[in-house]
Amino acid sequence: MATTDTRPPVVIDVPGPQRVRTLPEGWLRGLVAGGEAAVLSWLTVVVPAVATYIATAAAPALGEASWQGAARTGTSLWLLGHGGRLEVGGGTVVSLVPLGVALLSLALVHVSTRRMRLTSVAAAALVPVGYVGATALLSLAAAVPAGRAGALAGAALVAVTAAATAAARDRLVLPARVHGAVRDGLLAALWSLAALTAASVVLGAVAVVAGWDRIVMIQQSYGTDVVSTVVLLGGQLAYVPTALVWALAWIAGPGFAVGAGTHFAAASVQTAPLPAVPLLGALPSPGSPGQGWVAVLPVLVGLAAGVWLLRRDGDRGLRAASAAALLAGAGTAAVVLLLAAAASGSVGPGRLATVGPDPVLLAATVLAQVGGAALLTVLAAHPRTRAALGAGGSAARQRVEEHRAARADRREAASAPDGPRLDDAVPTVPGRLAGDESDGAVEPPGPAGPGTAGTGTATAVATEGGGRAATGPDGGSPRPPVWARLDTPPADPPEAQPQAPDGGRWSGPRLSQWSATP
């Protein structure tokens, strides 16, 4: 049976497989690692604050304080350690960062990231997200409005640094993927920072030993109990890394301030009344001798970085090696700039609003000392530079030798006579007669005239050129030049020569009969 349905066929479009975006593997572990580190770091500050309140709750000075207030104070101190601000009574703002809290947080993030055993860079990138998110939640829960933005920025910096070091440690970020000069420059910056840190630690230890009596005297002046002593020591320990940045500023040369009108540097010390903090007892006294020579230590660090770069890859081109040296200096200066910015701020009103080093000046000084020394070392000790200097030295020596030879030739030419002289000694040539010994003239062979008996005398007369020309005994025809007579054969025998009729004149050969040798 034939169909009469003329409707067009319906095409059913079956969608193909679509690409579904999924979160990276281990993303939850990355978030947990960041949040866990933030909570642990927060507890290390808040728990001692609450414990201190509990231990001193009966003290009348606490008034109506509660443990919630103690927790809020501890949270504010924890945020201050990340770059926030702490507001105390009377509108006083404390912005000097206790870098000990930041270092503790960085270590906790690093350990948590490695403990989670993340398998990708994307999962490790979620660690800072978890840390910053937890920091924001804790600040909101504690109702701490002051300095929240700065604290979150500092928390992000701490978490990114720790997660990056953990990922590099776990080989998630392969150094081989980075250009060789960039990788070596960053490694040289890390080694330079480690060396500067070691120098700062040594200087700080020496300062504590030298000022130990003042430190103990200030500590004992408070008359604190055990709990208060522990709290005071803990607060100072949190600021020990900040003091090490001050020590670096002292070593590099710019110095630092502890209040307006003060300046502590290796070359000079200008002081004023300081807060009664035991840690400040390690500061140098105004009468301390200048120690400006310590500014050479960062330069030595730069020289060592340059040598390390050359030994790391001696076949690297001069341009790449110079770029690595500059990157080492720039990386070191960038980290010093961040640390100096955190180690400077305010600890109170008035004069205490200016504390710490100048971040820009300190970073510029470290860049010139470390980066400049590393760059000069690479430029001076690079194989291409040595080859160019060797070629230039050889060319210079060759030019000096040529100059000396030319001077010797000119000196010899200036001391030589203008030409041969007739009065010089002339060896006797066979076939000629000996000259008169009185004036050294040479008489040519010839016939003996009347009264001469075969011999003649030569009279020397001055010539225009300063030479001497020999003439006959009667002052007749001059003798030919010496250089002509040396190789000229003797004249014809006397009997072949025409005789002068008067007999009194020269009867020898005439000048026309001598042949001059060319």
XYZ file of C-alpha atoms in Angstrom, residues 193-456:
264
model
C 70.046 36.153 51.371
C 71.248 33.194 53.415
C 74.710 34.740 53.745
C 73.305 38.139 54.748
C 71.023 36.446 57.269
C 73.980 34.578 58.772
C 75.928 37.829 59.064
C 72.945 39.497 60.763
C 72.580 36.600 63.221
C 76.271 36.759 64.138
C 76.081 40.525 64.616
C 72.926 40.185 66.732
C 74.569 37.565 68.943
C 77.609 39.783 69.442
C 75.356 42.740 70.300
C 73.403 40.703 72.858
C 76.606 39.516 74.510
C 78.015 43.044 74.580
C 74.816 44.539 76.052
C 73.803 41.661 78.286
C 74.202 43.709 81.461
C 71.817 46.387 80.213
C 69.307 43.744 79.031
C 69.250 42.069 82.452
C 69.014 45.396 84.269
C 65.965 46.488 82.246
C 64.296 43.081 82.688
C 64.786 43.105 86.451
C 63.486 46.640 86.738
C 59.937 45.411 85.947
C 59.778 42.996 88.892
C 57.471 40.642 87.003
C 56.200 37.252 88.106
C 56.665 34.048 86.153
C 53.665 34.499 83.873
C 54.466 38.114 83.066
C 58.087 37.217 82.453
C 57.071 34.516 79.977
C 54.715 36.904 78.175
C 57.384 39.615 78.008
C 59.979 37.194 76.693
C 57.539 35.758 74.142
C 56.730 39.211 72.799
C 60.417 40.023 72.417
C 61.092 36.705 70.696
C 58.424 37.604 68.124
C 60.410 40.755 67.305
C 63.841 39.084 67.126
C 63.622 38.596 63.299
C 62.629 42.270 63.041
C 65.767 43.174 64.989
C 67.815 41.045 62.588
C 66.581 43.207 59.705
C 67.799 46.206 61.697
C 71.163 44.462 62.039
C 71.279 44.022 58.267
C 70.632 47.744 57.850
C 73.491 48.400 60.276
C 75.840 46.119 58.299
C 74.913 47.544 54.892
C 75.469 51.118 56.055
C 72.136 53.038 56.002
C 71.339 52.118 59.613
C 67.990 52.377 61.376
C 66.087 54.516 63.859
C 64.353 53.756 67.141
C 62.352 56.911 67.452
C 62.664 60.314 65.843
C 66.065 61.916 66.348
C 67.948 58.624 66.634
C 70.175 56.870 64.136
C 72.132 53.672 64.644
C 74.669 52.890 61.931
C 78.096 51.318 61.703
C 79.767 54.652 61.029
C 78.052 56.706 63.743
C 75.465 56.491 66.517
C 72.976 59.206 67.432
C 70.690 58.269 70.298
C 67.927 59.699 72.481
C 65.716 58.365 75.307
C 64.468 54.903 74.285
C 61.571 52.718 75.450
C 62.374 50.472 78.406
C 62.394 47.253 76.398
C 65.065 44.710 77.413
C 65.809 43.823 73.786
C 66.839 47.421 73.101
C 69.661 47.052 75.591
C 71.662 45.399 72.788
C 71.797 48.652 70.816
C 75.247 50.247 70.507
C 76.111 53.135 72.808
C 76.861 56.639 71.508
C 80.531 56.309 72.446
C 81.020 53.086 70.500
C 83.849 53.230 67.933
C 82.864 53.391 64.297
C 82.690 50.075 62.491
C 82.294 51.297 58.910
C 84.420 48.453 57.609
C 81.511 46.020 58.059
C 79.940 47.485 54.899
C 82.386 45.325 52.946
C 80.525 42.168 54.021
C 77.649 42.561 51.500
C 80.252 43.262 48.820
C 82.003 39.996 49.669
C 78.640 38.242 49.430
C 78.218 39.672 45.924
C 81.711 38.552 44.929
C 80.965 35.047 46.176
C 77.681 35.037 44.215
C 79.523 36.054 41.027
C 82.123 33.323 41.485
C 79.369 30.788 42.124
C 77.576 31.798 38.927
C 80.757 31.369 36.888
C 81.482 27.969 38.393
C 77.858 26.935 37.963
C 78.096 27.162 34.177
C 81.405 28.368 32.783
C 80.267 27.913 29.178
C 77.414 30.406 29.512
C 77.706 33.484 27.343
C 78.737 36.816 28.771
C 75.296 38.332 28.275
C 73.496 35.452 30.009
C 75.998 35.437 32.875
C 75.580 39.188 33.341
C 71.795 38.793 33.348
C 72.069 36.089 36.024
C 74.249 38.365 38.174
C 71.807 41.250 37.823
C 68.913 38.942 38.677
C 70.753 37.771 41.784
C 71.228 41.355 42.958
C 67.669 42.369 42.057
C 66.150 39.340 43.797
C 68.163 39.988 46.944
C 67.210 43.665 46.946
C 63.514 42.869 46.403
C 63.357 40.553 49.430
C 65.286 43.079 51.524
C 62.812 45.774 50.461
C 59.857 43.703 51.680
C 61.560 42.801 54.955
C 62.619 46.386 55.606
C 59.087 47.624 54.924
C 57.781 45.128 57.490
C 60.547 45.994 59.982
C 59.744 49.708 59.957
C 56.665 51.385 61.328
C 55.212 52.739 64.520
C 55.275 51.425 68.092
C 53.624 54.344 69.790
C 52.788 58.048 69.605
C 55.181 60.945 69.139
C 58.795 60.030 68.623
C 58.029 56.311 68.518
C 56.080 56.712 65.292
C 59.383 56.398 63.401
C 61.094 53.065 63.964
C 63.211 50.900 61.673
C 65.287 51.425 58.520
C 64.437 53.280 55.338
C 63.231 50.445 53.057
C 64.075 52.099 49.724
C 67.514 53.267 50.806
C 68.397 49.882 52.282
C 67.227 47.987 49.189
C 69.154 50.320 46.864
C 72.301 49.910 48.959
C 72.047 46.114 48.945
C 71.428 46.155 45.186
C 74.574 48.207 44.624
C 76.675 46.097 46.982
C 75.531 42.585 46.121
C 74.362 43.059 42.535
C 77.208 45.375 41.569
C 79.864 43.093 43.047
C 78.355 40.022 41.378
C 78.149 41.776 38.005
C 81.725 43.083 38.159
C 82.973 39.637 39.153
C 81.204 37.995 36.218
C 82.425 40.627 33.757
C 86.012 40.495 34.983
C 86.398 36.722 35.334
C 84.342 35.530 32.362
C 86.323 33.446 29.819
C 85.393 35.807 26.996
C 86.633 38.784 28.964
C 89.890 37.020 29.793
C 90.362 36.115 26.129
C 89.706 39.684 25.050
C 92.099 41.029 27.682
C 94.750 38.512 26.599
C 94.422 39.507 22.947
C 94.496 43.164 23.870
C 97.578 42.651 26.024
C 99.389 40.833 23.214
C 98.532 43.588 20.762
C 99.692 46.223 23.236
C 102.990 44.424 23.830
C 103.510 44.101 20.090
C 102.886 47.820 19.614
C 105.331 48.633 22.407
C 108.014 46.436 20.844
C 107.459 48.030 17.444
C 107.718 51.472 19.003
C 110.956 50.546 20.752
C 112.410 49.140 17.522
C 111.467 52.314 15.637
C 113.076 54.472 18.313
C 116.249 52.380 18.150
C 116.367 52.741 14.359
C 115.934 56.502 14.590
C 118.641 56.742 17.243
C 121.066 54.681 15.129
C 120.320 56.747 12.039
C 120.897 59.987 13.964
C 124.272 58.808 15.286
C 125.571 57.514 11.885
C 127.860 59.861 9.670
C 126.412 61.510 6.563
C 128.835 59.715 4.202
C 132.372 58.328 3.806
C 135.305 60.668 4.510
C 138.596 60.650 2.667
C 140.576 61.008 5.861
C 139.256 57.689 7.170
C 141.709 54.825 7.217
C 141.762 53.066 3.858
C 143.378 49.670 3.561
C 146.315 49.396 1.189
C 145.344 47.949 -2.158
C 147.974 46.047 -4.106
C 149.315 48.002 -7.042
C 149.170 51.478 -5.430
C 151.612 53.465 -3.386
C 151.244 54.260 0.248
C 150.146 57.742 1.106
C 151.849 60.265 3.201
C 151.476 59.272 6.800
C 151.254 62.868 7.880
C 147.724 63.408 6.601
C 146.573 59.946 5.565
C 146.252 60.785 1.831
C 146.852 57.997 -0.644
C 148.989 58.551 -3.679
C 148.028 56.693 -6.848
C 150.627 54.795 -8.797
C 152.178 56.772 -11.605
C 155.444 57.666 -13.291
C 158.075 59.400 -11.332
C 158.534 62.914 -12.504
C 161.772 64.800 -12.387
C 162.909 65.135 -8.852
C 160.297 62.820 -7.449
C 162.188 59.507 -7.635
C 159.039 57.505 -8.192
C 157.317 58.844 -5.135
C 155.050 61.759 -4.555
